Every structure is written in C-alpha cells, then in structure tokens.
PDB file of C-alpha atoms in Angstrom:
ATOM      1  CA  UNK A   1      -0.411  27.905  49.021  1.00  0.00           C
ATOM      2  CA  UNK A   2      -3.179  25.937  47.323  1.00  0.00           C
ATOM      3  CA  UNK A   3      -1.231  25.915  43.979  1.00  0.00           C
ATOM      4  CA  UNK A   4       2.318  25.557  45.281  1.00  0.00           C
ATOM      5  CA  UNK A   5       1.781  22.673  47.680  1.00  0.00           C
ATOM      6  CA  UNK A   6       1.926  24.652  50.927  1.00  0.00           C
ATOM      7  CA  UNK A   7      -1.631  23.662  51.883  1.00  0.00           C
ATOM      8  CA  UNK A   8      -4.125  21.261  50.362  1.00  0.00           C
ATOM      9  CA  UNK A   9      -6.455  23.156  48.057  1.00  0.00           C
ATOM     10  CA  UNK A  10      -9.447  21.268  49.509  1.00  0.00           C
ATOM     11  CA  UNK A  11      -9.212  23.359  52.670  1.00  0.00           C
ATOM     12  CA  UNK A  12      -9.714  26.603  50.739  1.00  0.00           C
ATOM     13  CA  UNK A  13     -12.311  24.928  48.500  1.00  0.00           C
ATOM     14  CA  UNK A  14     -14.457  24.220  51.556  1.00  0.00           C
ATOM     15  CA  UNK A  15     -14.370  27.871  52.544  1.00  0.00           C
ATOM     16  CA  UNK A  16     -15.021  29.208  49.020  1.00  0.00           C
ATOM     17  CA  UNK A  17     -17.787  26.713  48.459  1.00  0.00           C
ATOM     18  CA  UNK A  18     -19.893  28.601  50.980  1.00  0.00           C
ATOM     19  CA  UNK A  19     -19.823  31.716  48.767  1.00  0.00           C
ATOM     20  CA  UNK A  20     -21.798  30.023  46.032  1.00  0.00           C
ATOM     21  CA  UNK A  21     -21.304  28.139  42.732  1.00  0.00           C
ATOM     22  CA  UNK A  22     -19.684  31.096  40.974  1.00  0.00           C
ATOM     23  CA  UNK A  23     -16.867  31.384  43.440  1.00  0.00           C
ATOM     24  CA  UNK A  24     -16.412  27.571  43.458  1.00  0.00           C
ATOM     25  CA  UNK A  25     -16.118  27.342  39.711  1.00  0.00           C
ATOM     26  CA  UNK A  26     -13.697  30.209  39.589  1.00  0.00           C
ATOM     27  CA  UNK A  27     -11.497  28.647  42.283  1.00  0.00           C
ATOM     28  CA  UNK A  28     -11.463  25.277  40.467  1.00  0.00           C
ATOM     29  CA  UNK A  29     -10.519  27.003  37.208  1.00  0.00           C
ATOM     30  CA  UNK A  30      -7.677  28.869  38.950  1.00  0.00           C
ATOM     31  CA  UNK A  31      -6.224  25.732  40.536  1.00  0.00           C
ATOM     32  CA  UNK A  32      -6.505  23.769  37.318  1.00  0.00           C
ATOM     33  CA  UNK A  33      -4.912  26.475  35.209  1.00  0.00           C
ATOM     34  CA  UNK A  34      -1.979  26.877  37.590  1.00  0.00           C
ATOM     35  CA  UNK A  35      -1.371  23.145  37.964  1.00  0.00           C
ATOM     36  CA  UNK A  36      -1.757  22.097  34.264  1.00  0.00           C
ATOM     37  CA  UNK A  37      -1.130  25.065  32.024  1.00  0.00           C
ATOM     38  CA  UNK A  38       1.198  27.484  33.732  1.00  0.00           C
ATOM     39  CA  UNK A  39       3.461  24.862  35.381  1.00  0.00           C
ATOM     40  CA  UNK A  40       3.792  22.899  32.095  1.00  0.00           C
ATOM     41  CA  UNK A  41       4.636  26.069  30.164  1.00  0.00           C
ATOM     42  CA  UNK A  42       7.355  27.015  32.635  1.00  0.00           C
ATOM     43  CA  UNK A  43       8.733  23.438  32.664  1.00  0.00           C
ATOM     44  CA  UNK A  44       8.818  23.461  28.823  1.00  0.00           C
ATOM     45  CA  UNK A  45      10.738  26.701  28.756  1.00  0.00           C
ATOM     46  CA  UNK A  46      13.357  25.442  31.139  1.00  0.00           C
ATOM     47  CA  UNK A  47      13.782  22.151  29.357  1.00  0.00           C
ATOM     48  CA  UNK A  48      14.081  23.884  25.951  1.00  0.00           C
ATOM     49  CA  UNK A  49      16.744  26.160  27.297  1.00  0.00           C
ATOM     50  CA  UNK A  50      18.635  23.246  28.815  1.00  0.00           C
ATOM     51  CA  UNK A  51      18.510  21.370  25.507  1.00  0.00           C
ATOM     52  CA  UNK A  52      19.991  24.360  23.628  1.00  0.00           C
ATOM     53  CA  UNK A  53      22.813  24.573  26.152  1.00  0.00           C
ATOM     54  CA  UNK A  54      23.455  20.842  25.777  1.00  0.00           C
ATOM     55  CA  UNK A  55      23.858  21.024  21.958  1.00  0.00           C
ATOM     56  CA  UNK A  56      27.492  21.088  20.692  1.00  0.00           C
ATOM     57  CA  UNK A  57      28.791  24.192  19.048  1.00  0.00           C
ATOM     58  CA  UNK A  58      29.366  24.579  15.319  1.00  0.00           C
ATOM     59  CA  UNK A  59      33.144  24.269  15.600  1.00  0.00           C
ATOM     60  CA  UNK A  60      32.805  21.052  17.568  1.00  0.00           C
ATOM     61  CA  UNK A  61      30.438  19.598  14.943  1.00  0.00           C
ATOM     62  CA  UNK A  62      32.804  20.600  12.105  1.00  0.00           C
ATOM     63  CA  UNK A  63      35.768  19.111  13.877  1.00  0.00           C
ATOM     64  CA  UNK A  64      33.846  15.902  14.548  1.00  0.00           C
ATOM     65  CA  UNK A  65      32.782  15.642  10.922  1.00  0.00           C
ATOM     66  CA  UNK A  66      36.349  16.220   9.685  1.00  0.00           C
ATOM     67  CA  UNK A  67      37.758  13.658  12.105  1.00  0.00           C
ATOM     68  CA  UNK A  68      35.224  11.073  11.016  1.00  0.00           C
ATOM     69  CA  UNK A  69      35.987  11.723   7.329  1.00  0.00           C
ATOM     70  CA  UNK A  70      39.723  11.302   7.956  1.00  0.00           C
ATOM     71  CA  UNK A  71      39.174   8.108   9.865  1.00  0.00           C
ATOM     72  CA  UNK A  72      36.985   6.677   7.065  1.00  0.00           C
ATOM     73  CA  UNK A  73      39.557   7.692   4.408  1.00  0.00           C
ATOM     74  CA  UNK A  74      42.275   5.942   6.371  1.00  0.00           C
ATOM     75  CA  UNK A  75      40.165   2.829   6.756  1.00  0.00           C
ATOM     76  CA  UNK A  76      39.490   2.782   3.024  1.00  0.00           C
ATOM     77  CA  UNK A  77      43.212   3.072   2.309  1.00  0.00           C
ATOM     78  CA  UNK A  78      43.811   0.054   4.518  1.00  0.00           C
ATOM     79  CA  UNK A  79      40.943  -1.808   2.860  1.00  0.00           C
ATOM     80  CA  UNK A  80      42.485  -1.081  -0.540  1.00  0.00           C
ATOM     81  CA  UNK A  81      45.842  -2.372   0.790  1.00  0.00           C
ATOM     82  CA  UNK A  82      47.531   1.062   0.361  1.00  0.00           C
ATOM     83  CA  UNK A  83      48.382   0.349  -3.263  1.00  0.00           C
ATOM     84  CA  UNK A  84      49.454   3.390  -5.301  1.00  0.00           C
ATOM     85  CA  UNK A  85      46.931   2.650  -8.098  1.00  0.00           C
ATOM     86  CA  UNK A  86      44.455   0.025  -9.320  1.00  0.00           C
ATOM     87  CA  UNK A  87      43.602  -1.379 -12.674  1.00  0.00           C
ATOM     88  CA  UNK A  88      40.153  -2.694 -13.589  1.00  0.00           C
ATOM     89  CA  UNK A  89      41.178  -6.342 -13.203  1.00  0.00           C
ATOM     90  CA  UNK A  90      42.786  -5.689  -9.823  1.00  0.00           C
ATOM     91  CA  UNK A  91      39.737  -3.728  -8.517  1.00  0.00           C
ATOM     92  CA  UNK A  92      37.289  -6.396  -9.685  1.00  0.00           C
ATOM     93  CA  UNK A  93      39.410  -9.066  -8.022  1.00  0.00           C
ATOM     94  CA  UNK A  94      39.419  -7.094  -4.762  1.00  0.00           C
ATOM     95  CA  UNK A  95      35.637  -6.565  -4.884  1.00  0.00           C
ATOM     96  CA  UNK A  96      35.058 -10.339  -5.105  1.00  0.00           C
ATOM     97  CA  UNK A  97      36.021 -10.747  -1.444  1.00  0.00           C
ATOM     98  CA  UNK A  98      32.984 -10.768   0.829  1.00  0.00           C
ATOM     99  CA  UNK A  99      34.921  -9.149   3.651  1.00  0.00           C
ATOM    100  CA  UNK A 100      35.600  -6.096   1.453  1.00  0.00           C
ATOM    101  CA  UNK A 101      31.955  -5.868   0.505  1.00  0.00           C
ATOM    102  CA  UNK A 102      30.847  -6.139   4.112  1.00  0.00           C
ATOM    103  CA  UNK A 103      33.316  -3.509   5.287  1.00  0.00           C
ATOM    104  CA  UNK A 104      32.171  -1.068   2.495  1.00  0.00           C
ATOM    105  CA  UNK A 105      28.563  -1.760   3.509  1.00  0.00           C
ATOM    106  CA  UNK A 106      29.346  -0.848   7.140  1.00  0.00           C
ATOM    107  CA  UNK A 107      30.865   2.409   5.864  1.00  0.00           C
ATOM    108  CA  UNK A 108      27.664   3.174   3.960  1.00  0.00           C
ATOM    109  CA  UNK A 109      29.060   2.378   0.513  1.00  0.00           C
ATOM    110  CA  UNK A 110      27.031   0.276  -1.862  1.00  0.00           C
ATOM    111  CA  UNK A 111      28.994  -0.439  -5.067  1.00  0.00           C
ATOM    112  CA  UNK A 112      26.541  -2.646  -6.893  1.00  0.00           C
ATOM    113  CA  UNK A 113      28.395  -2.548 -10.253  1.00  0.00           C
ATOM    114  CA  UNK A 114      32.173  -2.454  -9.604  1.00  0.00           C
ATOM    115  CA  UNK A 115      32.943  -2.641 -13.321  1.00  0.00           C
ATOM    116  CA  UNK A 116      30.837   0.415 -14.178  1.00  0.00           C
ATOM    117  CA  UNK A 117      32.102   2.305 -11.135  1.00  0.00           C
ATOM    118  CA  UNK A 118      35.771   1.828 -11.939  1.00  0.00           C
ATOM    119  CA  UNK A 119      35.243   2.410 -15.649  1.00  0.00           C
ATOM    120  CA  UNK A 120      33.664   5.769 -14.869  1.00  0.00           C
ATOM    121  CA  UNK A 121      36.604   6.722 -12.652  1.00  0.00           C
ATOM    122  CA  UNK A 122      39.078   5.646 -15.294  1.00  0.00           C
ATOM    123  CA  UNK A 123      37.341   7.832 -17.904  1.00  0.00           C
ATOM    124  CA  UNK A 124      37.519  10.788 -15.599  1.00  0.00           C
ATOM    125  CA  UNK A 125      41.281  10.199 -15.123  1.00  0.00           C
ATOM    126  CA  UNK A 126      41.702   9.461 -18.848  1.00  0.00           C
ATOM    127  CA  UNK A 127      43.730   6.389 -18.012  1.00  0.00           C
ATOM    128  CA  UNK A 128      43.328   2.691 -17.472  1.00  0.00           C
ATOM    129  CA  UNK A 129      44.621   3.133 -13.901  1.00  0.00           C
ATOM    130  CA  UNK A 130      43.072   4.934 -10.916  1.00  0.00           C
ATOM    131  CA  UNK A 131      45.213   6.396  -8.155  1.00  0.00           C
ATOM    132  CA  UNK A 132      44.496   5.298  -4.606  1.00  0.00           C
ATOM    133  CA  UNK A 133      43.665   8.841  -3.372  1.00  0.00           C
ATOM    134  CA  UNK A 134      41.223   9.458  -6.212  1.00  0.00           C
ATOM    135  CA  UNK A 135      39.574   6.108  -5.575  1.00  0.00           C
ATOM    136  CA  UNK A 136      39.181   6.835  -1.818  1.00  0.00           C
ATOM    137  CA  UNK A 137      37.788  10.307  -2.554  1.00  0.00           C
ATOM    138  CA  UNK A 138      35.287   8.915  -5.038  1.00  0.00           C
ATOM    139  CA  UNK A 139      34.131   6.244  -2.626  1.00  0.00           C
ATOM    140  CA  UNK A 140      33.585   8.816   0.149  1.00  0.00           C
ATOM    141  CA  UNK A 141      31.544  10.966  -2.269  1.00  0.00           C
ATOM    142  CA  UNK A 142      29.181   8.044  -2.790  1.00  0.00           C
ATOM    143  CA  UNK A 143      28.048   8.139   0.814  1.00  0.00           C
ATOM    144  CA  UNK A 144      24.674   9.561   1.754  1.00  0.00           C
ATOM    145  CA  UNK A 145      21.762  10.702  -0.343  1.00  0.00           C
ATOM    146  CA  UNK A 146      22.154  13.098  -3.221  1.00  0.00           C
ATOM    147  CA  UNK A 147      21.727  16.737  -2.221  1.00  0.00           C
ATOM    148  CA  UNK A 148      19.724  19.233  -4.148  1.00  0.00           C
ATOM    149  CA  UNK A 149      22.888  20.714  -5.566  1.00  0.00           C
ATOM    150  CA  UNK A 150      23.987  17.307  -6.888  1.00  0.00           C
ATOM    151  CA  UNK A 151      20.577  16.831  -8.595  1.00  0.00           C
ATOM    152  CA  UNK A 152      20.689  20.280 -10.183  1.00  0.00           C
ATOM    153  CA  UNK A 153      24.290  19.716 -11.301  1.00  0.00           C
ATOM    154  CA  UNK A 154      23.406  16.434 -12.991  1.00  0.00           C
ATOM    155  CA  UNK A 155      20.303  18.033 -14.601  1.00  0.00           C
ATOM    156  CA  UNK A 156      22.470  20.915 -15.917  1.00  0.00           C
ATOM    157  CA  UNK A 157      25.082  18.567 -17.391  1.00  0.00           C
ATOM    158  CA  UNK A 158      22.334  16.490 -18.985  1.00  0.00           C
ATOM    159  CA  UNK A 159      20.850  19.586 -20.649  1.00  0.00           C
ATOM    160  CA  UNK A 160      24.322  20.668 -21.883  1.00  0.00           C
ATOM    161  CA  UNK A 161      24.893  17.168 -23.333  1.00  0.00           C
ATOM    162  CA  UNK A 162      21.503  17.232 -24.990  1.00  0.00           C
ATOM    163  CA  UNK A 163      22.274  20.564 -26.611  1.00  0.00           C
ATOM    164  CA  UNK A 164      25.592  19.259 -27.934  1.00  0.00           C
ATOM    165  CA  UNK A 165      23.854  16.215 -29.331  1.00  0.00           C
ATOM    166  CA  UNK A 166      21.220  18.362 -31.038  1.00  0.00           C
ATOM    167  CA  UNK A 167      23.908  20.576 -32.538  1.00  0.00           C
ATOM    168  CA  UNK A 168      25.826  17.548 -33.773  1.00  0.00           C
ATOM    169  CA  UNK A 169      22.668  16.104 -35.401  1.00  0.00           C
ATOM    170  CA  UNK A 170      21.890  19.465 -37.118  1.00  0.00           C
ATOM    171  CA  UNK A 171      25.426  19.681 -38.389  1.00  0.00           C
ATOM    172  CA  UNK A 172      25.365  16.138 -39.773  1.00  0.00           C
ATOM    173  CA  UNK A 173      22.038  16.819 -41.504  1.00  0.00           C
ATOM    174  CA  UNK A 174      23.449  19.941 -43.132  1.00  0.00           C
ATOM    175  CA  UNK A 175      26.525  18.071 -44.304  1.00  0.00           C
ATOM    176  CA  UNK A 176      24.394  15.252 -45.714  1.00  0.00           C
ATOM    177  CA  UNK A 177      22.182  17.781 -47.487  1.00  0.00           C
ATOM    178  CA  UNK A 178      25.246  19.499 -48.970  1.00  0.00           C
ATOM    179  CA  UNK A 179      26.652  16.167 -50.141  1.00  0.00           C
ATOM    180  CA  UNK A 180      23.367  15.272 -51.828  1.00  0.00           C
ATOM    181  CA  UNK A 181      23.298  18.632 -53.707  1.00  0.00           C
ATOM    182  CA  UNK A 182      26.901  18.072 -54.833  1.00  0.00           C
ATOM    183  CA  UNK A 183      25.969  14.617 -56.169  1.00  0.00           C
ATOM    184  CA  UNK A 184      23.014  16.029 -58.159  1.00  0.00           C
ATOM    185  CA  UNK A 185      25.092  18.836 -59.766  1.00  0.00           C
ATOM    186  CA  UNK A 186      27.433  16.558 -61.901  1.00  0.00           C
ATOM    187  CA  UNK A 187      24.441  14.468 -63.046  1.00  0.00           C
ATOM    188  CA  UNK A 188      22.694  17.615 -64.268  1.00  0.00           C
ATOM    189  CA  UNK A 189      25.849  18.733 -66.076  1.00  0.00           C
ATOM    190  CA  UNK A 190      26.227  15.329 -67.751  1.00  0.00           C
ATOM    191  CA  UNK A 191      22.592  15.319 -68.847  1.00  0.00           C
ATOM    192  CA  UNK A 192      22.965  18.786 -70.419  1.00  0.00           C
ATOM    193  CA  UNK A 193      26.296  18.055 -72.288  1.00  0.00           C
ATOM    194  CA  UNK A 194      24.772  15.987 -75.208  1.00  0.00           C
ATOM    195  CA  UNK A 195      22.292  18.698 -75.899  1.00  0.00           C
ATOM    196  CA  UNK A 196      25.012  21.262 -76.058  1.00  0.00           C
ATOM    197  CA  UNK A 197      26.931  19.082 -78.617  1.00  0.00           C
ATOM    198  CA  UNK A 198      23.813  18.686 -80.739  1.00  0.00           C
ATOM    199  CA  UNK A 199      23.336  22.418 -80.820  1.00  0.00           C
ATOM    200  CA  UNK A 200      26.953  22.868 -81.936  1.00  0.00           C
ATOM    201  CA  UNK A 201      26.595  20.400 -84.809  1.00  0.00           C
ATOM    202  CA  UNK A 202      23.392  21.973 -86.046  1.00  0.00           C
ATOM    203  CA  UNK A 203      25.121  25.289 -86.113  1.00  0.00           C
TER     204      UNK A 203
END
C-alpha cells in the first residue's frame, strides 16, 4: 500500500522507525526504488510498445512514397506545360521565370546552372532535344542527398574514365615514337647513299 498509493508511506515509516536506523534506511530505499526506478521502467516499456504499434507498416510507407512521387511528377509536367520535348533555348527561357524557380525550390529541386543541366541531359539522349518524361525523371532524381551507392557509382565511373585516358595517352605516345623512328630512317638512308656511290666508283 505504501508504494501503490493505498496508504501514505509515512504511516509505515513511523512504525519502522522504531526498529532502528537499519530498518528505516531499508524502508526508504524500498519506497524510492519502487516509485522512481520500477515505475519508470514499466512506463517506458508500455510507451515503447505503444509507439511500435502506432508506426505505419512497410506497405503503407511504400504506397505513400509512390503516391508522393507520382504527385510530384504530375506537378512537374504541369510546370513544364506538358510539352512533348524541350530544346535548350526553350528550357532556359522557362527557367527565367521566378515562379518556376520558386516552385522547383518548394519541391526540393535546386537547378543552379540550367544550361549545364540541360546540356548534360541532351548528351545522354544524344540529341538537341529532351523529352518531357526524361526531363521529369531527371529532375526527380536530383532530389535529396546523394546516397552511398551514388557516390560509389560516380567514383567507379571516374576510375574507368581515368583508365581510358591513361590508355589513350600511352597509345598516342607509342604512335608518336613510331612516327619519330620512321622519320629518322629515311634520313639515315640518304646519308649512307653518297658513301655507297663513292665505293662503287672506286671499284
């Protein structure tokens, strides 16, 4: 009763106090442990269990994420005026509007260099025009921070490009060396030809 609120613990404290200081200290420790430690532990367990039950399931999270992505894609199509494709001049003209920049910023898209962004997309498409769907997809991929996979992918592509450049440099050096040897060979032949004629005359 002293720990659950049935009776005030001071009533029992007065009785136990008569047994001596050891019993008094033990009773105070018991009351304090039950009130502070044990009750807080039980409360934390119940709260943690309730929080787990309140969390949405994986399917609900996946559906919510997919719905948000579809809504953002539809909003981008509307923002890009549902045109079938864009050229560089048309895209730069569109990006000059402050309302377009503001709406992209609200969606979490920061295109600081529209010229470079569109040129990169055009190179990927190998055309001077970029389709609307590819433009929308590329914009959505710009959202958020780069993941570890993205960083490793860029690092791998950089290493591959570096190897190709090194191979190209080595090939060019070998071709230049071969060309230099070919240039020295005719000069040597020409320098030896007068000597050969002089030997023939003496004979």
